[in-house]
């Protein structure tokens, strides 16, 4: 499975930017709502949301602490919650902080337990559309519905005209929906066991290779 670079990895997550099949859609993830729209100036706003069965304070910690981020988003995560602070992540558990292939999102603003704004300042080496993606920003909003449920809304802004932005929008619409679904799953079934997931995906990849090489 190709990984999102974001958020979401979020976002946040940054996201599943490369390798998503053309048929992939945000609709692949039950519970995700899409309220995206076009601004009067023509730029598109990507806006996705989901209801997470957890108190707002716990959801906030999942986004804004290193330990919390690692429970659902990426096995490598370092979160420095402050204006101009950095969220540095990688889907490779063996990766080290400071690698040129890590994803770095810079925090530009936040309101505790309510709002987190960030933009990408480093994408993995060779990431297509990196310069254009750096012109976008992600806004994460948390709204308490009940003491035990939180609506998470993830908005991507700055998607201008042109084929590069078109491709980025399609990729990140899927990827951000994926990230929201992963976030919800973390509070439904528990934190991700990254070692177990990696082993499962390695076995699945080996099986696909065998099947692909098998003669009819």
PDB file of C-alpha atoms in Angstrom, residues 9-118:
ATOM      1  CA  UNK A   9       1.122  13.220   7.019  1.00  0.00           C
ATOM      2  CA  UNK A  10      -1.670  14.835   8.518  1.00  0.00           C
ATOM      3  CA  UNK A  11      -2.173  17.633   6.649  1.00  0.00           C
ATOM      4  CA  UNK A  12      -1.675  15.853   8.900  1.00  0.00           C
ATOM      5  CA  UNK A  13      -1.311  14.240   9.023  1.00  0.00           C
ATOM      6  CA  UNK A  14       0.941  15.542   4.676  1.00  0.00           C
ATOM      7  CA  UNK A  15      -0.583  12.470   2.678  1.00  0.00           C
ATOM      8  CA  UNK A  16      -1.037   9.693   0.116  1.00  0.00           C
ATOM      9  CA  UNK A  17       0.366  11.805  -2.634  1.00  0.00           C
ATOM     10  CA  UNK A  18       1.929   9.254  -4.936  1.00  0.00           C
ATOM     11  CA  UNK A  19       0.566   6.028  -6.330  1.00  0.00           C
ATOM     12  CA  UNK A  20      -3.134   6.329  -5.544  1.00  0.00           C
ATOM     13  CA  UNK A  21      -5.199   4.600  -8.173  1.00  0.00           C
ATOM     14  CA  UNK A  22      -7.266   6.795 -10.434  1.00  0.00           C
ATOM     15  CA  UNK A  23     -10.445   5.205  -9.092  1.00  0.00           C
ATOM     16  CA  UNK A  24      -9.548   5.978  -5.474  1.00  0.00           C
ATOM     17  CA  UNK A  25     -11.955   8.394  -3.813  1.00  0.00           C
ATOM     18  CA  UNK A  26     -12.587  10.036  -0.449  1.00  0.00           C
ATOM     19  CA  UNK A  27     -15.831   8.046  -0.569  1.00  0.00           C
ATOM     20  CA  UNK A  28     -13.734   4.938   0.153  1.00  0.00           C
ATOM     21  CA  UNK A  29     -13.847   5.915   3.833  1.00  0.00           C
ATOM     22  CA  UNK A  30     -17.206   5.591   5.656  1.00  0.00           C
ATOM     23  CA  UNK A  31     -17.983   8.447   8.002  1.00  0.00           C
ATOM     24  CA  UNK A  32     -15.947  11.040   6.098  1.00  0.00           C
ATOM     25  CA  UNK A  33     -17.956  14.041   4.886  1.00  0.00           C
ATOM     26  CA  UNK A  34     -16.849  16.339   2.067  1.00  0.00           C
ATOM     27  CA  UNK A  35     -17.844  20.022   2.076  1.00  0.00           C
ATOM     28  CA  UNK A  36     -15.157  21.360  -0.250  1.00  0.00           C
ATOM     29  CA  UNK A  37     -15.878  24.501  -2.234  1.00  0.00           C
ATOM     30  CA  UNK A  38     -14.421  27.032  -4.667  1.00  0.00           C
ATOM     31  CA  UNK A  39     -13.525  30.531  -3.475  1.00  0.00           C
ATOM     32  CA  UNK A  40     -14.711  33.592  -5.386  1.00  0.00           C
ATOM     33  CA  UNK A  41     -11.176  34.060  -6.689  1.00  0.00           C
ATOM     34  CA  UNK A  42     -11.136  30.558  -8.135  1.00  0.00           C
ATOM     35  CA  UNK A  43      -8.922  28.739  -5.623  1.00  0.00           C
ATOM     36  CA  UNK A  44     -10.320  25.502  -4.247  1.00  0.00           C
ATOM     37  CA  UNK A  45     -10.772  24.695  -0.577  1.00  0.00           C
ATOM     38  CA  UNK A  46     -10.592  21.004   0.256  1.00  0.00           C
ATOM     39  CA  UNK A  47     -12.729  20.363   3.332  1.00  0.00           C
ATOM     40  CA  UNK A  48     -13.252  16.965   4.909  1.00  0.00           C
ATOM     41  CA  UNK A  49     -14.573  16.017   8.331  1.00  0.00           C
ATOM     42  CA  UNK A  50     -15.310  13.039  10.548  1.00  0.00           C
ATOM     43  CA  UNK A  51     -16.729  12.445  14.020  1.00  0.00           C
ATOM     44  CA  UNK A  52     -14.228  10.822  16.381  1.00  0.00           C
ATOM     45  CA  UNK A  53     -15.525   8.978  19.479  1.00  0.00           C
ATOM     46  CA  UNK A  54     -13.181  10.655  21.947  1.00  0.00           C
ATOM     47  CA  UNK A  55     -12.989  13.786  24.093  1.00  0.00           C
ATOM     48  CA  UNK A  56     -11.614  16.851  22.340  1.00  0.00           C
ATOM     49  CA  UNK A  57      -8.582  16.994  24.660  1.00  0.00           C
ATOM     50  CA  UNK A  58      -7.561  13.465  23.660  1.00  0.00           C
ATOM     51  CA  UNK A  59      -7.969  14.186  19.952  1.00  0.00           C
ATOM     52  CA  UNK A  60      -5.890  17.339  20.393  1.00  0.00           C
ATOM     53  CA  UNK A  61      -3.092  15.306  21.996  1.00  0.00           C
ATOM     54  CA  UNK A  62      -3.189  12.901  19.040  1.00  0.00           C
ATOM     55  CA  UNK A  63      -2.341  15.810  16.745  1.00  0.00           C
ATOM     56  CA  UNK A  64      -0.004  17.867  18.906  1.00  0.00           C
ATOM     57  CA  UNK A  65       2.252  15.481  20.849  1.00  0.00           C
ATOM     58  CA  UNK A  66       4.913  13.140  19.504  1.00  0.00           C
ATOM     59  CA  UNK A  67       3.552  10.152  21.424  1.00  0.00           C
ATOM     60  CA  UNK A  68      -0.008  10.906  20.376  1.00  0.00           C
ATOM     61  CA  UNK A  69       0.895  11.300  16.711  1.00  0.00           C
ATOM     62  CA  UNK A  70       2.652   7.941  16.693  1.00  0.00           C
ATOM     63  CA  UNK A  71      -0.496   6.152  17.856  1.00  0.00           C
ATOM     64  CA  UNK A  72      -2.279   6.697  14.537  1.00  0.00           C
ATOM     65  CA  UNK A  73      -0.349   8.689  11.914  1.00  0.00           C
ATOM     66  CA  UNK A  74       3.300   7.601  11.509  1.00  0.00           C
ATOM     67  CA  UNK A  75       5.770   5.439  13.471  1.00  0.00           C
ATOM     68  CA  UNK A  76       8.356   8.251  13.416  1.00  0.00           C
ATOM     69  CA  UNK A  77       6.999  11.560  14.687  1.00  0.00           C
ATOM     70  CA  UNK A  78       8.387  14.607  16.436  1.00  0.00           C
ATOM     71  CA  UNK A  79       5.920  17.380  17.282  1.00  0.00           C
ATOM     72  CA  UNK A  80       7.036  20.780  18.586  1.00  0.00           C
ATOM     73  CA  UNK A  81       3.823  22.619  19.409  1.00  0.00           C
ATOM     74  CA  UNK A  82       4.593  26.317  19.076  1.00  0.00           C
ATOM     75  CA  UNK A  83       4.297  28.983  16.396  1.00  0.00           C
ATOM     76  CA  UNK A  84       6.921  28.057  13.769  1.00  0.00           C
ATOM     77  CA  UNK A  85       7.301  24.698  15.491  1.00  0.00           C
ATOM     78  CA  UNK A  86       7.766  21.602  13.341  1.00  0.00           C
ATOM     79  CA  UNK A  87       5.941  18.324  12.895  1.00  0.00           C
ATOM     80  CA  UNK A  88       8.491  15.915  11.404  1.00  0.00           C
ATOM     81  CA  UNK A  89       7.331  12.453  10.352  1.00  0.00           C
ATOM     82  CA  UNK A  90       8.156   9.385   8.309  1.00  0.00           C
ATOM     83  CA  UNK A  91       6.269   6.156   7.563  1.00  0.00           C
ATOM     84  CA  UNK A  92       9.519   4.202   7.812  1.00  0.00           C
ATOM     85  CA  UNK A  93       9.997   3.153  11.425  1.00  0.00           C
ATOM     86  CA  UNK A  94      13.749   2.855  10.800  1.00  0.00           C
ATOM     87  CA  UNK A  95      14.036   6.467   9.622  1.00  0.00           C
ATOM     88  CA  UNK A  96      15.867   9.044  11.720  1.00  0.00           C
ATOM     89  CA  UNK A  97      14.958  12.627  12.501  1.00  0.00           C
ATOM     90  CA  UNK A  98      16.710  15.035  10.170  1.00  0.00           C
ATOM     91  CA  UNK A  99      16.489  12.805   7.093  1.00  0.00           C
ATOM     92  CA  UNK A 100      15.922  14.557   3.757  1.00  0.00           C
ATOM     93  CA  UNK A 101      13.117  12.073   3.081  1.00  0.00           C
ATOM     94  CA  UNK A 102      11.145  13.015   6.192  1.00  0.00           C
ATOM     95  CA  UNK A 103       7.970  15.070   5.939  1.00  0.00           C
ATOM     96  CA  UNK A 104       8.142  18.428   7.694  1.00  0.00           C
ATOM     97  CA  UNK A 105       5.074  20.551   8.360  1.00  0.00           C
ATOM     98  CA  UNK A 106       5.592  23.926  10.031  1.00  0.00           C
ATOM     99  CA  UNK A 107       2.975  25.100  12.528  1.00  0.00           C
ATOM    100  CA  UNK A 108       1.893  28.632  11.644  1.00  0.00           C
ATOM    101  CA  UNK A 109      -0.864  29.113  14.228  1.00  0.00           C
ATOM    102  CA  UNK A 110      -2.880  27.246  16.833  1.00  0.00           C
ATOM    103  CA  UNK A 111      -5.563  27.671  19.470  1.00  0.00           C
ATOM    104  CA  UNK A 112      -5.326  24.931  22.134  1.00  0.00           C
ATOM    105  CA  UNK A 113      -7.858  22.142  21.614  1.00  0.00           C
ATOM    106  CA  UNK A 114      -9.573  24.085  18.826  1.00  0.00           C
ATOM    107  CA  UNK A 115      -7.344  24.941  15.867  1.00  0.00           C
ATOM    108  CA  UNK A 116      -4.060  23.877  14.264  1.00  0.00           C
ATOM    109  CA  UNK A 117      -2.684  25.468  11.066  1.00  0.00           C
ATOM    110  CA  UNK A 118       0.357  24.179   9.214  1.00  0.00           C
TER     111      UNK A 118
END
